[in-house]
CSV table of C-alpha atoms and ligand atoms in Angstrom, one decimal:
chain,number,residue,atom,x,y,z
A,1082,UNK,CA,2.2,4.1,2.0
A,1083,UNK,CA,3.1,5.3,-1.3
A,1084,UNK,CA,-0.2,5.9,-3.9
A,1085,UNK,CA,0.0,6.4,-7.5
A,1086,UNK,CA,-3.3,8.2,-8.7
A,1087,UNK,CA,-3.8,8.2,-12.5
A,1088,UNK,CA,-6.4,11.0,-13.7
A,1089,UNK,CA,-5.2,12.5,-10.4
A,1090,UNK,CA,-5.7,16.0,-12.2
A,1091,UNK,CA,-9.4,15.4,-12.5
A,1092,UNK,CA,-12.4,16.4,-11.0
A,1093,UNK,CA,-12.5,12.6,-9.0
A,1094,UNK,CA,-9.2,12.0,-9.1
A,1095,UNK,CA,-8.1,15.4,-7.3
A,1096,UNK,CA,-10.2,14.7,-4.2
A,1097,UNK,CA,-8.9,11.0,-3.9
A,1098,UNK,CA,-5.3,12.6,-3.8
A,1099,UNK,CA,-6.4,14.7,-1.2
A,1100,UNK,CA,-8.0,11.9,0.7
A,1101,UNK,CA,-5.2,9.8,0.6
A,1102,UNK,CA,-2.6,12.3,1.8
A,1103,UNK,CA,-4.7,13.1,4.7
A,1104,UNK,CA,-4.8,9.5,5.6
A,1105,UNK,CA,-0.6,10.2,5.2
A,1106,UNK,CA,0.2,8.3,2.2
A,1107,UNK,CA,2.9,9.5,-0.2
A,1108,UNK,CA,0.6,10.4,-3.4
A,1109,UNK,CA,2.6,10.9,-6.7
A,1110,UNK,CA,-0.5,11.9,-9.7
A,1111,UNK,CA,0.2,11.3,-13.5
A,1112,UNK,CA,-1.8,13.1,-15.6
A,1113,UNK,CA,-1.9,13.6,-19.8
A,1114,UNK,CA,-4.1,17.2,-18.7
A,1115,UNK,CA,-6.5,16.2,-21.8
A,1116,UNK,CA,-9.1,16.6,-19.4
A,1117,UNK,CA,-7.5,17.0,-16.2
A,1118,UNK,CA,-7.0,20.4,-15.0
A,1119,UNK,CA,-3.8,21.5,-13.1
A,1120,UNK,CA,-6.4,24.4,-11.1
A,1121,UNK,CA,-7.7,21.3,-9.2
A,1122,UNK,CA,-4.5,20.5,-8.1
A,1123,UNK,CA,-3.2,24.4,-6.9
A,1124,UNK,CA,-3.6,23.5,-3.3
A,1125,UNK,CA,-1.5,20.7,-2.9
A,1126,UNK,CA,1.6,22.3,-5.2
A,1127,UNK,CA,4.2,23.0,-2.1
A,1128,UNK,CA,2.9,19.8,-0.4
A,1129,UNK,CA,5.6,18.0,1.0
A,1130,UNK,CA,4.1,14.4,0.1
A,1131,UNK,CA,2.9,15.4,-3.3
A,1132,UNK,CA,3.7,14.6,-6.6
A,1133,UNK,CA,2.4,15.8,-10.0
A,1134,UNK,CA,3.9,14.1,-13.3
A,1135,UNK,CA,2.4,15.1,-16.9
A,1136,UNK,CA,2.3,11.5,-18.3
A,1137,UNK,CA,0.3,9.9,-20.6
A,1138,UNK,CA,-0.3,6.3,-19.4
A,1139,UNK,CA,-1.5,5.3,-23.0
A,1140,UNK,CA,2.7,4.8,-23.1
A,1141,UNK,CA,4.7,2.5,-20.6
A,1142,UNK,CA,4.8,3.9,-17.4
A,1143,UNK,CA,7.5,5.5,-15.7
A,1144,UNK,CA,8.3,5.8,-12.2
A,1145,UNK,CA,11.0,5.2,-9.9
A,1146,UNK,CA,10.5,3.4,-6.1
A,1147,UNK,CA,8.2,1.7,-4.4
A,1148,UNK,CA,4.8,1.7,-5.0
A,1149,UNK,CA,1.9,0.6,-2.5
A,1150,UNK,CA,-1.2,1.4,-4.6
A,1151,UNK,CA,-2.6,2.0,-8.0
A,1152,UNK,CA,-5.6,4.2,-8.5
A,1153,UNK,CA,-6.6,3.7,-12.1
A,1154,UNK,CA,-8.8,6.8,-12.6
A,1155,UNK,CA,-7.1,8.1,-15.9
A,1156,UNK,CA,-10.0,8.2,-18.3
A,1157,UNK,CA,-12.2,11.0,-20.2
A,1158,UNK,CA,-15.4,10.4,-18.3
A,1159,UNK,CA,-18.3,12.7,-19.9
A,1160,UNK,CA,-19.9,11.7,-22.3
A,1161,UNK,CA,-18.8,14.8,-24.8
A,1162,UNK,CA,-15.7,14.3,-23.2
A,1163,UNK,CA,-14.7,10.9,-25.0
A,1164,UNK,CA,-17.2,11.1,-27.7
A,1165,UNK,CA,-15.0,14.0,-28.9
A,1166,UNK,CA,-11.4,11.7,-28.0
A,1167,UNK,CA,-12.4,8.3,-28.8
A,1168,UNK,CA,-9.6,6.9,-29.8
A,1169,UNK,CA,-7.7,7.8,-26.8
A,1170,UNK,CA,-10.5,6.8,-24.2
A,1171,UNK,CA,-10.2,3.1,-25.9
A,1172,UNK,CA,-6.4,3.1,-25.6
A,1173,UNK,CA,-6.0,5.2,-21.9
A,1174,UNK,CA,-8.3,2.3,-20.8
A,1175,UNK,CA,-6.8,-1.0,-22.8
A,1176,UNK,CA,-3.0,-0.4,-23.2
A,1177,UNK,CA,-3.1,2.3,-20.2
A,1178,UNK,CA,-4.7,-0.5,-17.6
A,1179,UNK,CA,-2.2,-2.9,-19.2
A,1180,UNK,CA,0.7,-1.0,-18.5
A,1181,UNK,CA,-0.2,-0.3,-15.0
A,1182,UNK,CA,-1.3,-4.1,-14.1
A,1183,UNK,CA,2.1,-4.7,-15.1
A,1184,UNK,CA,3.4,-2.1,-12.6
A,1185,UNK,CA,1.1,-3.5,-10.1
A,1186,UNK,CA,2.8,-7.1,-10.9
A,1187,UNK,CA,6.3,-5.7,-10.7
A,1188,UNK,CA,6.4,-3.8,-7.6
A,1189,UNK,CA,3.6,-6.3,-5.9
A,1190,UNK,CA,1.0,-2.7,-5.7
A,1191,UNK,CA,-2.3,-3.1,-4.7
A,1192,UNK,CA,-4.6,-2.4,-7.8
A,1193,UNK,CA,-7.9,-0.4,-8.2
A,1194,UNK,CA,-9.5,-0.3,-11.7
A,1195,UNK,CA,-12.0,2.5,-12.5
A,1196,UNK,CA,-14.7,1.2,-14.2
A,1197,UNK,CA,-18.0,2.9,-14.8
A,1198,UNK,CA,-21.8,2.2,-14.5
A,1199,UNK,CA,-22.0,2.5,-18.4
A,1200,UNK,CA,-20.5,-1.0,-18.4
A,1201,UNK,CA,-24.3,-1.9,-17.6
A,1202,UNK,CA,-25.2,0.1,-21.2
A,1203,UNK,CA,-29.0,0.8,-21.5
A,1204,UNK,CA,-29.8,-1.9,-18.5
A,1205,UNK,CA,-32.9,-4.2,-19.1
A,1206,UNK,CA,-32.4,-5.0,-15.4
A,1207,UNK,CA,-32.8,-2.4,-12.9
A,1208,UNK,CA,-31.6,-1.5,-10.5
A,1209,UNK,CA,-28.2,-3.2,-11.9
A,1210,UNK,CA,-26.6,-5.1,-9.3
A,1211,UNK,CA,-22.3,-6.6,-10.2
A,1212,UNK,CA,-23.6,-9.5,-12.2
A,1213,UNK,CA,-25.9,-8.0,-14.0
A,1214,UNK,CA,-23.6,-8.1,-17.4
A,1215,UNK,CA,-25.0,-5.4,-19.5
A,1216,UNK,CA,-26.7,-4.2,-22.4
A,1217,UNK,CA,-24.0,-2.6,-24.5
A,1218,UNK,CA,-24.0,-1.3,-28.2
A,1219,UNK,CA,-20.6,-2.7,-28.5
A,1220,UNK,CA,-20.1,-0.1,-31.9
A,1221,UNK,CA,-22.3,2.9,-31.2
A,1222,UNK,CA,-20.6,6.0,-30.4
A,1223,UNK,CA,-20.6,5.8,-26.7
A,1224,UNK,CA,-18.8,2.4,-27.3
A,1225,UNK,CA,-15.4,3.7,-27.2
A,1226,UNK,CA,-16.5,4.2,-23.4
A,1227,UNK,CA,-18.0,1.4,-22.5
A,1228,UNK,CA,-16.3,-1.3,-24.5
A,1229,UNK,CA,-12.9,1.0,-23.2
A,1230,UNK,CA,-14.1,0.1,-19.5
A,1231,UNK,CA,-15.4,-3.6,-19.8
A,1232,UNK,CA,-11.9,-4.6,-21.8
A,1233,UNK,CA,-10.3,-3.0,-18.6
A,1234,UNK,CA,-12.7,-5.1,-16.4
A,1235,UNK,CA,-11.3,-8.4,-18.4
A,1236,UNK,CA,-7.3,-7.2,-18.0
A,1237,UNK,CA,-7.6,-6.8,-14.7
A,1238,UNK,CA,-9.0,-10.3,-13.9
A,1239,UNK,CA,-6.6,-11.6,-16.0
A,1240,UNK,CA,-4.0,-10.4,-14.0
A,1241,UNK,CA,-5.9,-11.4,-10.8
A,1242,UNK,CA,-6.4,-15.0,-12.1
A,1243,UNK,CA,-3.1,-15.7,-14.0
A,1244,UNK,CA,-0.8,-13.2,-12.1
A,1245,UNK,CA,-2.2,-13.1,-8.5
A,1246,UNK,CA,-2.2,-9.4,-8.4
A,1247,UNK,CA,-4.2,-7.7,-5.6
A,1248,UNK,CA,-6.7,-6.0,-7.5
A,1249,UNK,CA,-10.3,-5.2,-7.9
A,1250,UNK,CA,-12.7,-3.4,-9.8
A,1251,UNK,CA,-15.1,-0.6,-8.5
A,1252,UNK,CA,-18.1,0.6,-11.1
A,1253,UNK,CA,-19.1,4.2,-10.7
A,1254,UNK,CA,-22.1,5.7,-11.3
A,1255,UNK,CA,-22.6,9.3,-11.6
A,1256,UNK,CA,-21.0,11.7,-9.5
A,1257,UNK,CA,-21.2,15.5,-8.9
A,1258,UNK,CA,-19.5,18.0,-6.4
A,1259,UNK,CA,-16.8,20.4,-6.3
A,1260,UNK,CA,-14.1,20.7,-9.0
A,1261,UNK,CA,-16.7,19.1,-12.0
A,1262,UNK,CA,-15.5,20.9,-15.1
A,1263,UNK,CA,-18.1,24.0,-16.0
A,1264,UNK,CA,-17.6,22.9,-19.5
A,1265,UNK,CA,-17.6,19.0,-19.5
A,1266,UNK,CA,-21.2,18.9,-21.0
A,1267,UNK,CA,-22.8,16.7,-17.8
A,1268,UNK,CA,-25.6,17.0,-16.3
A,1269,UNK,CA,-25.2,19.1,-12.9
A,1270,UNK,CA,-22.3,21.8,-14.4
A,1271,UNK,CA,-24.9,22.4,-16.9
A,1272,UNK,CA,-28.0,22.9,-15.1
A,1273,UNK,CA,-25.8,24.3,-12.0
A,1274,UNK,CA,-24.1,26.9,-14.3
A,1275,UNK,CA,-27.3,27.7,-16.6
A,1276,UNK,CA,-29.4,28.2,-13.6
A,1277,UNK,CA,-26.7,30.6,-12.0
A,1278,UNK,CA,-26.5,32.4,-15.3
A,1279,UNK,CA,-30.0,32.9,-16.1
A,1280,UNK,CA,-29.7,30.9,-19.0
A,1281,UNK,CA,-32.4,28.2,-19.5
A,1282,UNK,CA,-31.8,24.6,-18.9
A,1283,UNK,CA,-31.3,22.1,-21.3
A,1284,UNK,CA,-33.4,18.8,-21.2
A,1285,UNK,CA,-32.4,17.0,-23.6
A,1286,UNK,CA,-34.8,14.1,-24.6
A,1287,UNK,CA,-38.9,14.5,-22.6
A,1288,UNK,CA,-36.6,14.2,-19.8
A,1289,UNK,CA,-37.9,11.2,-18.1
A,1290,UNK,CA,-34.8,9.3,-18.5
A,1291,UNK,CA,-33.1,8.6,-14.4
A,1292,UNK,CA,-29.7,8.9,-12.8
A,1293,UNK,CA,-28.6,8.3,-9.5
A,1294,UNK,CA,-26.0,11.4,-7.9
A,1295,UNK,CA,-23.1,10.2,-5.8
A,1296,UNK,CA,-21.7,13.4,-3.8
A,1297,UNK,CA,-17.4,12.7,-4.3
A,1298,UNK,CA,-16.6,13.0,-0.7
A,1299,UNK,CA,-18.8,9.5,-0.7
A,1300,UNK,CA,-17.6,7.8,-3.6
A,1301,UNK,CA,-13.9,8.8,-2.9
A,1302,UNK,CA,-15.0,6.7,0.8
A,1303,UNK,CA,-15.9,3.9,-1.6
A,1304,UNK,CA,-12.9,4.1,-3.7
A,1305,UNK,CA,-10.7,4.0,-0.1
A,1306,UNK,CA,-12.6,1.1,1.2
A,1307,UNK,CA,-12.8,-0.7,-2.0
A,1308,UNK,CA,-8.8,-0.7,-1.8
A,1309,UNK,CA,-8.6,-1.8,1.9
A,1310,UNK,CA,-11.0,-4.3,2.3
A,1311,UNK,CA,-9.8,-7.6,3.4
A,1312,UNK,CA,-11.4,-9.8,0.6
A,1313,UNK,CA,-11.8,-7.4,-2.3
A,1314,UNK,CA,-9.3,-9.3,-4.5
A,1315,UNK,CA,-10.8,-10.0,-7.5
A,1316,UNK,CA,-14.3,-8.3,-6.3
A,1317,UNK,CA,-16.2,-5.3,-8.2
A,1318,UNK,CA,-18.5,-3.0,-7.0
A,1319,UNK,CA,-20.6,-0.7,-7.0
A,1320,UNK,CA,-20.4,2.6,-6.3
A,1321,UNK,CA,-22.9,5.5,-6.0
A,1322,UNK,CA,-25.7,6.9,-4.7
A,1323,UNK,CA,-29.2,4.9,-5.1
A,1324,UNK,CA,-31.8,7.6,-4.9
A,1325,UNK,CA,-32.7,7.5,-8.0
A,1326,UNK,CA,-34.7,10.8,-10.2
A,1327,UNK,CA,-35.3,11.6,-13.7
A,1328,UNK,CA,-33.2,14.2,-15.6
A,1329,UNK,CA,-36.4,16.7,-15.1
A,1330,UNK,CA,-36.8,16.2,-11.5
A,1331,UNK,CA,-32.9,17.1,-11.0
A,1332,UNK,CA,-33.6,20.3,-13.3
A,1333,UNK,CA,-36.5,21.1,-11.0
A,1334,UNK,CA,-34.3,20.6,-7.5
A,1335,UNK,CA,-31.5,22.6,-9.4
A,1336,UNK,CA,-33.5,25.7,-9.9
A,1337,UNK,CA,-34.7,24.9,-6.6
A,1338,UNK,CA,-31.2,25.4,-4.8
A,1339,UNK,CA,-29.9,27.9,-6.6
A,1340,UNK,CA,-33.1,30.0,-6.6
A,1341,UNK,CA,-32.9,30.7,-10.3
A,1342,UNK,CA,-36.1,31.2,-12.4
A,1343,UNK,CA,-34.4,30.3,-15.6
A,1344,UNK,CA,-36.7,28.1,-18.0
A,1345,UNK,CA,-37.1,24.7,-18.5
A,1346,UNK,CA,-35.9,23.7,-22.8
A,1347,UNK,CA,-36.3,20.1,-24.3
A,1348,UNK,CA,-33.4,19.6,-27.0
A,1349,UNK,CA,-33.0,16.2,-28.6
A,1350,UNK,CA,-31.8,13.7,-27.0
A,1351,UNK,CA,-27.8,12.8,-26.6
A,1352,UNK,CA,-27.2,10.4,-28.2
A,1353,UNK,CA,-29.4,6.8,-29.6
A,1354,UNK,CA,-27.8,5.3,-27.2
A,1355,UNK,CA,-28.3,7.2,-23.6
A,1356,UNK,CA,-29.4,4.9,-21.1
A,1357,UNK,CA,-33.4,5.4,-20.1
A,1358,UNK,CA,-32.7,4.3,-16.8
A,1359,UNK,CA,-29.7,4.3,-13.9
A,1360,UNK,CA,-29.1,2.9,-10.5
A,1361,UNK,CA,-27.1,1.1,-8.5
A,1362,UNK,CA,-27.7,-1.7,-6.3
A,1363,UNK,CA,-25.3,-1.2,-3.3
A,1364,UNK,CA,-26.0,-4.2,-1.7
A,1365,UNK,CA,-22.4,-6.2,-2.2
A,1366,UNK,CA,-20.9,-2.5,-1.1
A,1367,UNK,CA,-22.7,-2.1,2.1
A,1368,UNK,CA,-22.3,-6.1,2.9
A,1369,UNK,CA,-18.5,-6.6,1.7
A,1370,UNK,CA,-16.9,-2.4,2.7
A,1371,UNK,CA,-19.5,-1.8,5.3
A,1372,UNK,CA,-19.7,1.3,2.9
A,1373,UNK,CA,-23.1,3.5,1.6
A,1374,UNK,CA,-23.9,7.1,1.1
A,1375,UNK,CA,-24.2,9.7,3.6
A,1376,UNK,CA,-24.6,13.1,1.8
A,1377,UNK,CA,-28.5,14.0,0.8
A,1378,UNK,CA,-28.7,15.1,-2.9
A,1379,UNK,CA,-30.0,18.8,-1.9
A,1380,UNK,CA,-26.7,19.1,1.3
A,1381,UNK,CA,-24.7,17.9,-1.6
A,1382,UNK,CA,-26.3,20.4,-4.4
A,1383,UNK,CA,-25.8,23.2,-2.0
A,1384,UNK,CA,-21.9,22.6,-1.7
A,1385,UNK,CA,-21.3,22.3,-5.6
A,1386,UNK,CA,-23.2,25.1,-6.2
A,1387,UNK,CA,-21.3,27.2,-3.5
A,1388,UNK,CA,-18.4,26.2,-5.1
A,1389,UNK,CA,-19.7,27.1,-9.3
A,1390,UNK,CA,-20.9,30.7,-7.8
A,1391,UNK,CA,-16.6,31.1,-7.1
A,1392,UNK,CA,-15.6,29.5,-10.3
A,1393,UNK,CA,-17.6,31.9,-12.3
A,1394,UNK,CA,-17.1,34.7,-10.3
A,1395,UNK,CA,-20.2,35.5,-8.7
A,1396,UNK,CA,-19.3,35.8,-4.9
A,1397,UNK,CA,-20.5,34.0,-2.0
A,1398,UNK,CA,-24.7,34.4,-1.5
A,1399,UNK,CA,-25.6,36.5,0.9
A,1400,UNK,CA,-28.7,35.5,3.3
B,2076,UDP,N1,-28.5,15.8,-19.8
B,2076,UDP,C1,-29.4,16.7,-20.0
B,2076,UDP,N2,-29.0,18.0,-20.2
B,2076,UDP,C2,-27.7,18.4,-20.0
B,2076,UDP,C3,-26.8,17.4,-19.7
B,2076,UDP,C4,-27.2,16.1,-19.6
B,2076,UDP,O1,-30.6,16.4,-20.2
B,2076,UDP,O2,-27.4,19.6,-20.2
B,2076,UDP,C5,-28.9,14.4,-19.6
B,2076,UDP,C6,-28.2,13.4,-20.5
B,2076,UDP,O3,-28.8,13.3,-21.8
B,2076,UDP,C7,-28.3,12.1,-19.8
B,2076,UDP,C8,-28.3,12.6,-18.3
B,2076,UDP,O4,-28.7,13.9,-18.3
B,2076,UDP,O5,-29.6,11.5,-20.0
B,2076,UDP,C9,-27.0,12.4,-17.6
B,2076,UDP,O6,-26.0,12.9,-18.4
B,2076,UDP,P1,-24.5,13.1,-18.0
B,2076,UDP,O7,-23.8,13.7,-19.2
B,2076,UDP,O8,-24.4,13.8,-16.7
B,2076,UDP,O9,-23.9,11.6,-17.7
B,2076,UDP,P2,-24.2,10.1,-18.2
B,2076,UDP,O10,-25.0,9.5,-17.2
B,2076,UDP,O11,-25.0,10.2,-19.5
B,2076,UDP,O12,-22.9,9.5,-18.4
């Protein structure tokens, strides 16, 4: 089989490409490296199945041969990240998922769009299940986000109802592990590097506001299933990890695991429009791709931080 990963260069995307060649696909990656990083990609370089392309799918896409899949990842994803490229965050996910449902129609790929648990917005319903549809500020500043993702939800059942391509839609919720950019502004590589560092952590709101913490090696399962299973045409789901705690609880278990007595600080919150509340309900997922969570949040906490203690040059801890 022969993949195309967009966003393949980022923290997500680099462990899907990693997944798929050990499943022994052919895996080419495009990536614009706005927020990608070519460091997560180092390993696989002289890989004989491997692929790396600097691209920009904002522009038509480019690329030569068959082509099996389509991994739609390309996307800033934190929420400094595209607050700080908005304009390219609404066009990587309108003309950049046009251009590669049109490559999905052409060379008859299966299609996989990206989407996000911010399609939900603030949710009045929780925990959100698929057709739950939202509570979005369609203008605030996250909007360039969240409007970016649901306009991609639409294209890609357009192209499912009036094209018959094979594709679905998987909504992510949030997701830590190895390779999360130190500096993308989220929530565990900033309490995960402040607690290593001795620096404090920063709350920002009363912290009482929940998330929900997929470890990758499971959502990157959920993105594979999502793909393969028979009957996902035209489906989305949800992805992610329902154990649910609020932003001071996973401040509390970060300190925790990395044995850091670094202090608690409350700064305002985000932004107006951060959600108060965040979970998925998995139900459809565990039903439809016989798919759900394995790695506990502290197993998973202990791996990133592992890997944060060699990214800033601490060393390995020593029992
Ligand atoms: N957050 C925080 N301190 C930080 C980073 C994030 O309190 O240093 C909060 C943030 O305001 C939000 C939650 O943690 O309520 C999750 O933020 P993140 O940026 O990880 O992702 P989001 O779920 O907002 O996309």
């Amino acid at each position: 089989m022969r993949s195309l990963v967009t966003g393949g260069a980022g923290f997500l995307g680099s462990h899907l490409c990693d997944r798929l060649l050990a499943r022994g696909d052919e895996v080419v990656c495009f990536d614009n490296l706005t927020t990608g990083q070519r460091e997560n990609l180092a390993h696989l370089e002289s890989h004989p199945r491997f692929q790396f392309v600097q691209a920009d799918v904002i522009q038509p896409v480019l690329i030569d041969g068959r082509i099996d899949r389509i991994f739609h990842l390309a996307s800033p994803a934190s929420p400094p990240g595209y607050m700080q490229r908005p304009l390219e965050t609404a066009l990587v996910n309108s003309f950049g998922t046009y251009h590669l449902l049109r490559l999905a129609q052409e060379r008859g790929a299966r299609f996989l769009m990206a989407s996000t648990s911010e399609a939900y917005g603030d949710p009045e319903v929780h925990p959100q299940p698929e057709d739950y549809w939202g509570h979005v500020n369609p203008v605030g500043e996250r909007s360039c986000y969240d409007e970016g993702k649901r306009f991609a939800e639409a294209l890609t059942m357009i192209f499912v109802r009036q094209f018959g391509v094979d594709a679905r839609v998987v909504r992510i919720f949030n997701c830590y592990g190895p390779r999360s950019d130190p500096n993308d502004g989220r929530l565990v590589p900033n309490f995960v590097t402040q607690a290593l560092t001795g620096k404090p952590l920063t709350v920002y709101g009363d912290g009482q506001q929940t998330r929900s913490l997929c470890y990758v090696s499971d959502l990157v399962e959920g993105l594979v299933r999502a793909m393969e299973a028979p009957g996902s045409t035209g489906r989305v789901y949800n992805l992610g990890n329902p154990d649910e705690r609020t932003v001071l609880q996973f401040a509390e278990i970060i300190r925790r695991v990395t044995g850091s007595n670094s202090p608690i600080v409350y700064l305002p919150r985000m932004s107006p429009d951060d959600p108060h509340r965040r979970c998925p309900d998995i139900t459809r997922a565990r039903h439809e791709l016989n798919w759900e969570p394995t790695v506990q949040l502290e197993d998973g906490l202990r791996e990133t931080v592992a890997w944060f203690r060699e990214r800033l040059g601490l060393g390995a801890v020593r029992n």
